[in-house]
Amino acid sequence: GAVVSQHPSWVICKSGTSVKIECRSLDFQATTMFWYRQFPKQSLMLMATSNEGSKATYEQGVEKDKFLINHASLTLSTLTVTSAHPEDSSFYICSASAGAIYEQYFGPGTRLTVT
Amino acid sequence: TQLLEQSPQFLSIQEGENLTVYCNSSSVFSSLQWYRQEPGEGPVLLVTVVTGGEVKKLKRLTFQFGDARKDSSLHITAAQPGDTGLYLCAGELTRFQKLVFGTGTRLLVSP
């Protein structure tokens, strides 16, 4: 149990376009979903926290207008990278929690490359 | 500033050796997790420790949470090539409702 999927697993897009990444909890209802970013050979950095039906809470330094997060249901959250640029290229990982913050189940990640 | 510092950053050892990875902070955490991550994949939870001084064992892996809940260690006995990966500690900051990840330790175990 407690499986989280992400789609797509990798995506290449041109500079200036927008990309949407989906995060789904397959066998449980996630009241909270988290979006992380990971640069090569580095750790995970929390970008934002989203609760179903409410606005996401962004970490300091993360542009909310650039990284749009929607958590419309208890099983789906989306991250849209708007007007992507090469510096947005990264590994994006989501996680989902049904309750306790420390009980997060991580997705397999999405590798975004902006050319 | 990074709340959780891991050491060493990189470790390359031979199969059969023992090793210890440290995770240190000046902050107190409600709980602390250890994850292992392989390239191109999400992190996989190894263990959660919640009580100061707690020790948990998972086969050849031993995890300890510091008495003051500010630090933790991961000890691997008789390392195997399958242990290769990025090891991450993560502390729960209940007040802020989030996990903070450590800087990471990259382990390479050669046959």
PDB file of C-alpha atoms in Angstrom:
ATOM      1  CA  GLY A   1       0.000   0.000   0.000  1.00  0.00           C
ATOM      2  CA  ALA A   2       0.806   3.726   0.105  1.00  0.00           C
ATOM      3  CA  VAL A   3       1.859   4.125  -3.508  1.00  0.00           C
ATOM      4  CA  VAL A   4       2.423   7.512  -5.089  1.00  0.00           C
ATOM      5  CA  SER A   5       2.835   7.942  -8.823  1.00  0.00           C
ATOM      6  CA  GLN A   6       4.090  10.826 -10.908  1.00  0.00           C
ATOM      7  CA  HIS A   7       3.504  11.603 -14.537  1.00  0.00           C
ATOM      8  CA  PRO A   8       5.405  12.099 -16.671  1.00  0.00           C
ATOM      9  CA  SER A   9       8.599  10.442 -15.445  1.00  0.00           C
ATOM     10  CA  TRP A  10      10.602  12.711 -17.700  1.00  0.00           C
ATOM     11  CA  VAL A  11       9.850  15.623 -19.969  1.00  0.00           C
ATOM     12  CA  ILE A  12      11.805  17.844 -22.315  1.00  0.00           C
ATOM     13  CA  CYS A  13      10.365  21.211 -23.225  1.00  0.00           C
ATOM     14  CA  LYS A  14      11.446  24.366 -24.959  1.00  0.00           C
ATOM     15  CA  SER A  15      12.237  27.550 -23.097  1.00  0.00           C
ATOM     16  CA  GLY A  16       9.128  29.693 -22.599  1.00  0.00           C
ATOM     17  CA  THR A  17       6.622  26.863 -22.579  1.00  0.00           C
ATOM     18  CA  SER A  18       4.713  25.493 -19.582  1.00  0.00           C
ATOM     19  CA  VAL A  19       4.869  21.983 -18.217  1.00  0.00           C
ATOM     20  CA  LYS A  20       2.415  20.192 -15.919  1.00  0.00           C
ATOM     21  CA  ILE A  21       3.482  17.380 -13.600  1.00  0.00           C
ATOM     22  CA  GLU A  22       0.898  15.172 -11.912  1.00  0.00           C
ATOM     23  CA  CYS A  23       1.199  13.487  -8.532  1.00  0.00           C
ATOM     24  CA  ARG A  24      -1.329  10.827  -7.547  1.00  0.00           C
ATOM     25  CA  SER A  25      -1.848   8.782  -4.410  1.00  0.00           C
ATOM     26  CA  LEU A  26      -3.043   5.461  -5.768  1.00  0.00           C
ATOM     27  CA  ASP A  27      -4.377   3.647  -2.742  1.00  0.00           C
ATOM     28  CA  PHE A  28      -4.995   6.251  -0.072  1.00  0.00           C
ATOM     29  CA  GLN A  29      -6.422   9.713   0.347  1.00  0.00           C
ATOM     30  CA  ALA A  30      -3.756  12.354   0.756  1.00  0.00           C
ATOM     31  CA  THR A  31      -4.808  15.326   2.817  1.00  0.00           C
ATOM     32  CA  THR A  32      -1.421  16.940   2.250  1.00  0.00           C
ATOM     33  CA  MET A  33       0.955  16.777  -0.679  1.00  0.00           C
ATOM     34  CA  PHE A  34       4.453  18.166  -0.868  1.00  0.00           C
ATOM     35  CA  TRP A  35       6.563  19.210  -3.832  1.00  0.00           C
ATOM     36  CA  TYR A  36      10.347  18.971  -3.692  1.00  0.00           C
ATOM     37  CA  ARG A  37      13.106  19.903  -6.075  1.00  0.00           C
ATOM     38  CA  GLN A  38      16.443  18.126  -6.321  1.00  0.00           C
ATOM     39  CA  PHE A  39      19.468  19.295  -8.264  1.00  0.00           C
ATOM     40  CA  PRO A  40      22.110  16.767  -9.360  1.00  0.00           C
ATOM     41  CA  LYS A  41      24.033  15.266  -6.456  1.00  0.00           C
ATOM     42  CA  GLN A  42      22.149  17.417  -3.974  1.00  0.00           C
ATOM     43  CA  SER A  43      19.468  16.861  -1.380  1.00  0.00           C
ATOM     44  CA  LEU A  44      15.737  17.492  -1.589  1.00  0.00           C
ATOM     45  CA  MET A  45      14.513  21.035  -1.100  1.00  0.00           C
ATOM     46  CA  LEU A  46      10.871  21.601  -0.195  1.00  0.00           C
ATOM     47  CA  MET A  47       9.148  23.936  -2.636  1.00  0.00           C
ATOM     48  CA  ALA A  48       5.595  23.969  -1.342  1.00  0.00           C
ATOM     49  CA  THR A  49       2.970  22.222   0.731  1.00  0.00           C
ATOM     50  CA  SER A  50      -0.574  21.824  -0.494  1.00  0.00           C
ATOM     51  CA  ASN A  51      -3.702  20.770   1.317  1.00  0.00           C
ATOM     52  CA  GLU A  52      -6.731  19.551  -0.577  1.00  0.00           C
ATOM     53  CA  GLY A  53      -9.043  22.384  -1.464  1.00  0.00           C
ATOM     54  CA  SER A  54      -6.851  25.214  -0.240  1.00  0.00           C
ATOM     55  CA  LYS A  55      -4.019  27.344  -1.562  1.00  0.00           C
ATOM     56  CA  ALA A  56      -0.517  25.972  -1.437  1.00  0.00           C
ATOM     57  CA  THR A  57       2.040  27.282   1.037  1.00  0.00           C
ATOM     58  CA  TYR A  58       5.298  28.113  -0.696  1.00  0.00           C
ATOM     59  CA  GLU A  59       8.750  28.050   0.856  1.00  0.00           C
ATOM     60  CA  GLN A  60      10.776  31.217   0.956  1.00  0.00           C
ATOM     61  CA  GLY A  61      12.380  31.956  -2.380  1.00  0.00           C
ATOM     62  CA  VAL A  62       9.968  29.856  -4.450  1.00  0.00           C
ATOM     63  CA  GLU A  63       7.981  31.925  -6.959  1.00  0.00           C
ATOM     64  CA  LYS A  64       4.314  31.063  -6.592  1.00  0.00           C
ATOM     65  CA  ASP A  65       3.455  32.561  -9.976  1.00  0.00           C
ATOM     66  CA  LYS A  66       6.048  30.418 -11.691  1.00  0.00           C
ATOM     67  CA  PHE A  67       5.332  27.136  -9.907  1.00  0.00           C
ATOM     68  CA  LEU A  68       1.562  26.766  -9.841  1.00  0.00           C
ATOM     69  CA  ILE A  69       0.264  24.065  -7.540  1.00  0.00           C
ATOM     70  CA  ASN A  70      -3.250  22.688  -7.557  1.00  0.00           C
ATOM     71  CA  HIS A  71      -4.588  20.092  -5.131  1.00  0.00           C
ATOM     72  CA  ALA A  72      -8.120  19.660  -6.377  1.00  0.00           C
ATOM     73  CA  SER A  73      -8.815  16.230  -4.920  1.00  0.00           C
ATOM     74  CA  LEU A  74      -7.567  13.933  -2.179  1.00  0.00           C
ATOM     75  CA  THR A  75      -5.657  11.845  -4.711  1.00  0.00           C
ATOM     76  CA  LEU A  76      -4.253  14.362  -7.168  1.00  0.00           C
ATOM     77  CA  SER A  77      -1.945  17.350  -7.025  1.00  0.00           C
ATOM     78  CA  THR A  78      -0.384  19.093 -10.002  1.00  0.00           C
ATOM     79  CA  LEU A  79       2.676  21.290 -10.370  1.00  0.00           C
ATOM     80  CA  THR A  80       2.803  23.549 -13.411  1.00  0.00           C
ATOM     81  CA  VAL A  81       6.096  25.164 -14.286  1.00  0.00           C
ATOM     82  CA  THR A  82       5.125  28.252 -16.249  1.00  0.00           C
ATOM     83  CA  SER A  83       7.364  29.902 -18.828  1.00  0.00           C
ATOM     84  CA  ALA A  84      10.085  27.383 -18.145  1.00  0.00           C
ATOM     85  CA  HIS A  85      13.741  28.306 -18.533  1.00  0.00           C
ATOM     86  CA  PRO A  86      16.880  26.162 -18.571  1.00  0.00           C
ATOM     87  CA  GLU A  87      17.545  26.960 -14.906  1.00  0.00           C
ATOM     88  CA  ASP A  88      14.244  25.237 -14.052  1.00  0.00           C
ATOM     89  CA  SER A  89      15.710  21.960 -15.267  1.00  0.00           C
ATOM     90  CA  SER A  90      15.701  19.664 -12.266  1.00  0.00           C
ATOM     91  CA  PHE A  91      14.301  16.520 -10.679  1.00  0.00           C
ATOM     92  CA  TYR A  92      10.879  17.231  -9.167  1.00  0.00           C
ATOM     93  CA  ILE A  93       9.566  14.847  -6.512  1.00  0.00           C
ATOM     94  CA  CYS A  94       6.183  14.858  -4.837  1.00  0.00           C
ATOM     95  CA  SER A  95       5.121  13.163  -1.641  1.00  0.00           C
ATOM     96  CA  ALA A  96       1.750  12.525  -0.080  1.00  0.00           C
ATOM     97  CA  SER A  97       0.585  12.196   3.501  1.00  0.00           C
ATOM     98  CA  ALA A  98      -2.702  10.953   4.929  1.00  0.00           C
ATOM     99  CA  GLY A  99      -1.976  12.380   8.349  1.00  0.00           C
ATOM    100  CA  ALA A 100       1.313  12.729  10.184  1.00  0.00           C
ATOM    101  CA  ILE A 101       3.875  14.939   8.484  1.00  0.00           C
ATOM    102  CA  TYR A 102       6.614  12.370   9.006  1.00  0.00           C
ATOM    103  CA  GLU A 103       4.551   9.752   7.179  1.00  0.00           C
ATOM    104  CA  GLN A 104       5.171  10.965   3.662  1.00  0.00           C
ATOM    105  CA  TYR A 105       5.153   8.574   0.728  1.00  0.00           C
ATOM    106  CA  PHE A 106       7.316   9.688  -2.134  1.00  0.00           C
ATOM    107  CA  GLY A 107       6.707   9.488  -5.834  1.00  0.00           C
ATOM    108  CA  PRO A 108       9.362   8.283  -8.282  1.00  0.00           C
ATOM    109  CA  GLY A 109      10.138  11.806  -9.466  1.00  0.00           C
ATOM    110  CA  THR A 110       9.930  13.695 -12.748  1.00  0.00           C
ATOM    111  CA  ARG A 111      13.024  14.840 -14.582  1.00  0.00           C
ATOM    112  CA  LEU A 112      12.437  18.135 -16.359  1.00  0.00           C
ATOM    113  CA  THR A 113      14.859  19.354 -19.004  1.00  0.00           C
ATOM    114  CA  VAL A 114      14.288  22.782 -20.512  1.00  0.00           C
ATOM    115  CA  THR A 115      16.156  23.448 -23.739  1.00  0.00           C
TER     116      THR A 115
ATOM    117  CA  THR B   1      21.352  27.736   6.120  1.00  0.00           C
ATOM    118  CA  GLN B   2      21.079  23.969   6.114  1.00  0.00           C
ATOM    119  CA  LEU B   3      19.401  22.720   9.257  1.00  0.00           C
ATOM    120  CA  LEU B   4      20.652  19.158   8.950  1.00  0.00           C
ATOM    121  CA  GLU B   5      24.289  18.488   8.119  1.00  0.00           C
ATOM    122  CA  GLN B   6      25.344  15.024   7.120  1.00  0.00           C
ATOM    123  CA  SER B   7      28.850  13.639   7.204  1.00  0.00           C
ATOM    124  CA  PRO B   8      30.643  12.390   5.343  1.00  0.00           C
ATOM    125  CA  GLN B   9      29.338  13.788   2.061  1.00  0.00           C
ATOM    126  CA  PHE B  10      30.799  10.914   0.104  1.00  0.00           C
ATOM    127  CA  LEU B  11      32.070   7.504   1.133  1.00  0.00           C
ATOM    128  CA  SER B  12      33.704   4.891  -1.062  1.00  0.00           C
ATOM    129  CA  ILE B  13      34.403   1.554   0.607  1.00  0.00           C
ATOM    130  CA  GLN B  14      35.005  -2.100  -0.151  1.00  0.00           C
ATOM    131  CA  GLU B  15      32.416  -4.793   0.338  1.00  0.00           C
ATOM    132  CA  GLY B  16      32.476  -6.135   3.895  1.00  0.00           C
ATOM    133  CA  GLU B  17      33.567  -2.907   5.568  1.00  0.00           C
ATOM    134  CA  ASN B  18      31.584  -1.125   8.257  1.00  0.00           C
ATOM    135  CA  LEU B  19      30.593   2.529   8.099  1.00  0.00           C
ATOM    136  CA  THR B  20      28.744   5.215  10.017  1.00  0.00           C
ATOM    137  CA  VAL B  21      26.899   8.218   8.627  1.00  0.00           C
ATOM    138  CA  TYR B  22      26.081  11.152  10.858  1.00  0.00           C
ATOM    139  CA  CYS B  23      23.217  13.628  10.757  1.00  0.00           C
ATOM    140  CA  ASN B  24      23.610  16.692  12.969  1.00  0.00           C
ATOM    141  CA  SER B  25      21.580  19.779  13.779  1.00  0.00           C
ATOM    142  CA  SER B  26      21.217  22.493  16.362  1.00  0.00           C
ATOM    143  CA  SER B  27      17.434  22.113  16.113  1.00  0.00           C
ATOM    144  CA  VAL B  28      15.256  19.665  17.999  1.00  0.00           C
ATOM    145  CA  PHE B  29      13.099  17.406  15.868  1.00  0.00           C
ATOM    146  CA  SER B  30       9.871  15.620  16.734  1.00  0.00           C
ATOM    147  CA  SER B  31      11.028  12.647  14.702  1.00  0.00           C
ATOM    148  CA  LEU B  32      13.754  11.797  12.265  1.00  0.00           C
ATOM    149  CA  GLN B  33      13.710   9.593   9.195  1.00  0.00           C
ATOM    150  CA  TRP B  34      16.412   7.944   7.138  1.00  0.00           C
ATOM    151  CA  TYR B  35      15.906   7.370   3.420  1.00  0.00           C
ATOM    152  CA  ARG B  36      17.899   5.769   0.643  1.00  0.00           C
ATOM    153  CA  GLN B  37      17.609   7.120  -2.860  1.00  0.00           C
ATOM    154  CA  GLU B  38      18.881   5.602  -6.082  1.00  0.00           C
ATOM    155  CA  PRO B  39      19.561   7.671  -9.226  1.00  0.00           C
ATOM    156  CA  GLY B  40      16.408   8.736 -11.031  1.00  0.00           C
ATOM    157  CA  GLU B  41      14.090   7.515  -8.289  1.00  0.00           C
ATOM    158  CA  GLY B  42      12.303   8.931  -5.285  1.00  0.00           C
ATOM    159  CA  PRO B  43      13.629   8.366  -1.755  1.00  0.00           C
ATOM    160  CA  VAL B  44      12.606   5.177   0.012  1.00  0.00           C
ATOM    161  CA  LEU B  45      11.990   5.257   3.748  1.00  0.00           C
ATOM    162  CA  LEU B  46      14.302   3.050   5.824  1.00  0.00           C
ATOM    163  CA  VAL B  47      13.295   3.966   9.355  1.00  0.00           C
ATOM    164  CA  THR B  48      11.605   6.548  11.579  1.00  0.00           C
ATOM    165  CA  VAL B  49      12.889   7.288  15.091  1.00  0.00           C
ATOM    166  CA  VAL B  50      10.844   9.355  17.489  1.00  0.00           C
ATOM    167  CA  THR B  51      12.244   8.940  21.010  1.00  0.00           C
ATOM    168  CA  GLY B  52      15.504  10.461  22.218  1.00  0.00           C
ATOM    169  CA  GLY B  53      18.119   7.720  22.583  1.00  0.00           C
ATOM    170  CA  GLU B  54      16.103   5.293  20.489  1.00  0.00           C
ATOM    171  CA  VAL B  55      17.991   2.588  18.602  1.00  0.00           C
ATOM    172  CA  LYS B  56      16.445   0.665  15.728  1.00  0.00           C
ATOM    173  CA  LYS B  57      17.923  -2.176  13.729  1.00  0.00           C
ATOM    174  CA  LEU B  58      17.047  -3.178  10.207  1.00  0.00           C
ATOM    175  CA  LYS B  59      19.126  -6.235   9.274  1.00  0.00           C
ATOM    176  CA  ARG B  60      22.682  -4.853   8.885  1.00  0.00           C
ATOM    177  CA  LEU B  61      21.590  -1.237   9.468  1.00  0.00           C
ATOM    178  CA  THR B  62      21.499   0.323  12.940  1.00  0.00           C
ATOM    179  CA  PHE B  63      19.897   3.712  13.489  1.00  0.00           C
ATOM    180  CA  GLN B  64      20.231   5.851  16.592  1.00  0.00           C
ATOM    181  CA  PHE B  65      18.437   9.036  17.586  1.00  0.00           C
ATOM    182  CA  GLY B  66      20.372  11.358  19.868  1.00  0.00           C
ATOM    183  CA  ASP B  67      19.211  11.823  23.453  1.00  0.00           C
ATOM    184  CA  ALA B  68      18.399  15.480  22.768  1.00  0.00           C
ATOM    185  CA  ARG B  69      16.715  14.634  19.430  1.00  0.00           C
ATOM    186  CA  LYS B  70      19.116  16.902  17.555  1.00  0.00           C
ATOM    187  CA  ASP B  71      21.212  14.276  15.824  1.00  0.00           C
ATOM    188  CA  SER B  72      21.177  10.751  14.484  1.00  0.00           C
ATOM    189  CA  SER B  73      23.500   8.132  13.089  1.00  0.00           C
ATOM    190  CA  LEU B  74      23.251   5.269  10.653  1.00  0.00           C
ATOM    191  CA  HIS B  75      25.687   2.380  10.985  1.00  0.00           C
ATOM    192  CA  ILE B  76      26.005  -0.275   8.300  1.00  0.00           C
ATOM    193  CA  THR B  77      27.746  -3.524   9.119  1.00  0.00           C
ATOM    194  CA  ALA B  78      29.459  -5.559   6.411  1.00  0.00           C
ATOM    195  CA  ALA B  79      28.423  -3.272   3.577  1.00  0.00           C
ATOM    196  CA  GLN B  80      27.358  -4.828   0.291  1.00  0.00           C
ATOM    197  CA  PRO B  81      27.249  -3.356  -3.248  1.00  0.00           C
ATOM    198  CA  GLY B  82      23.458  -3.265  -2.944  1.00  0.00           C
ATOM    199  CA  ASP B  83      23.845  -0.657  -0.192  1.00  0.00           C
ATOM    200  CA  THR B  84      25.159   1.826  -2.747  1.00  0.00           C
ATOM    201  CA  GLY B  85      23.036   4.948  -2.961  1.00  0.00           C
ATOM    202  CA  LEU B  86      22.303   8.389  -1.553  1.00  0.00           C
ATOM    203  CA  TYR B  87      21.402   8.294   2.138  1.00  0.00           C
ATOM    204  CA  LEU B  88      19.265  11.145   3.407  1.00  0.00           C
ATOM    205  CA  CYS B  89      18.167  11.998   6.896  1.00  0.00           C
ATOM    206  CA  ALA B  90      15.071  14.152   7.346  1.00  0.00           C
ATOM    207  CA  GLY B  91      13.809  15.823  10.496  1.00  0.00           C
ATOM    208  CA  GLU B  92      10.227  16.634  11.242  1.00  0.00           C
ATOM    209  CA  LEU B  93       9.552  20.200  12.319  1.00  0.00           C
ATOM    210  CA  THR B  94       6.072  19.814  13.768  1.00  0.00           C
ATOM    211  CA  ARG B  95       5.653  23.518  14.372  1.00  0.00           C
ATOM    212  CA  PHE B  96       6.192  24.216  10.674  1.00  0.00           C
ATOM    213  CA  GLN B  97       4.440  21.076   9.426  1.00  0.00           C
ATOM    214  CA  LYS B  98       7.260  19.937   7.197  1.00  0.00           C
ATOM    215  CA  LEU B  99      10.282  17.706   6.820  1.00  0.00           C
ATOM    216  CA  VAL B 100      13.747  19.159   6.432  1.00  0.00           C
ATOM    217  CA  PHE B 101      16.192  16.995   4.539  1.00  0.00           C
ATOM    218  CA  GLY B 102      19.849  16.634   5.346  1.00  0.00           C
ATOM    219  CA  THR B 103      22.657  17.415   2.933  1.00  0.00           C
ATOM    220  CA  GLY B 104      22.987  13.752   1.931  1.00  0.00           C
ATOM    221  CA  THR B 105      25.706  11.103   1.991  1.00  0.00           C
ATOM    222  CA  ARG B 106      26.612   9.331  -1.204  1.00  0.00           C
ATOM    223  CA  LEU B 107      27.782   5.775  -0.530  1.00  0.00           C
ATOM    224  CA  LEU B 108      29.619   3.592  -3.030  1.00  0.00           C
ATOM    225  CA  VAL B 109      30.339   0.002  -2.088  1.00  0.00           C
ATOM    226  CA  SER B 110      32.674  -1.791  -4.453  1.00  0.00           C
ATOM    227  CA  PRO B 111      32.818  -5.593  -4.791  1.00  0.00           C
TER     228      PRO B 111
END
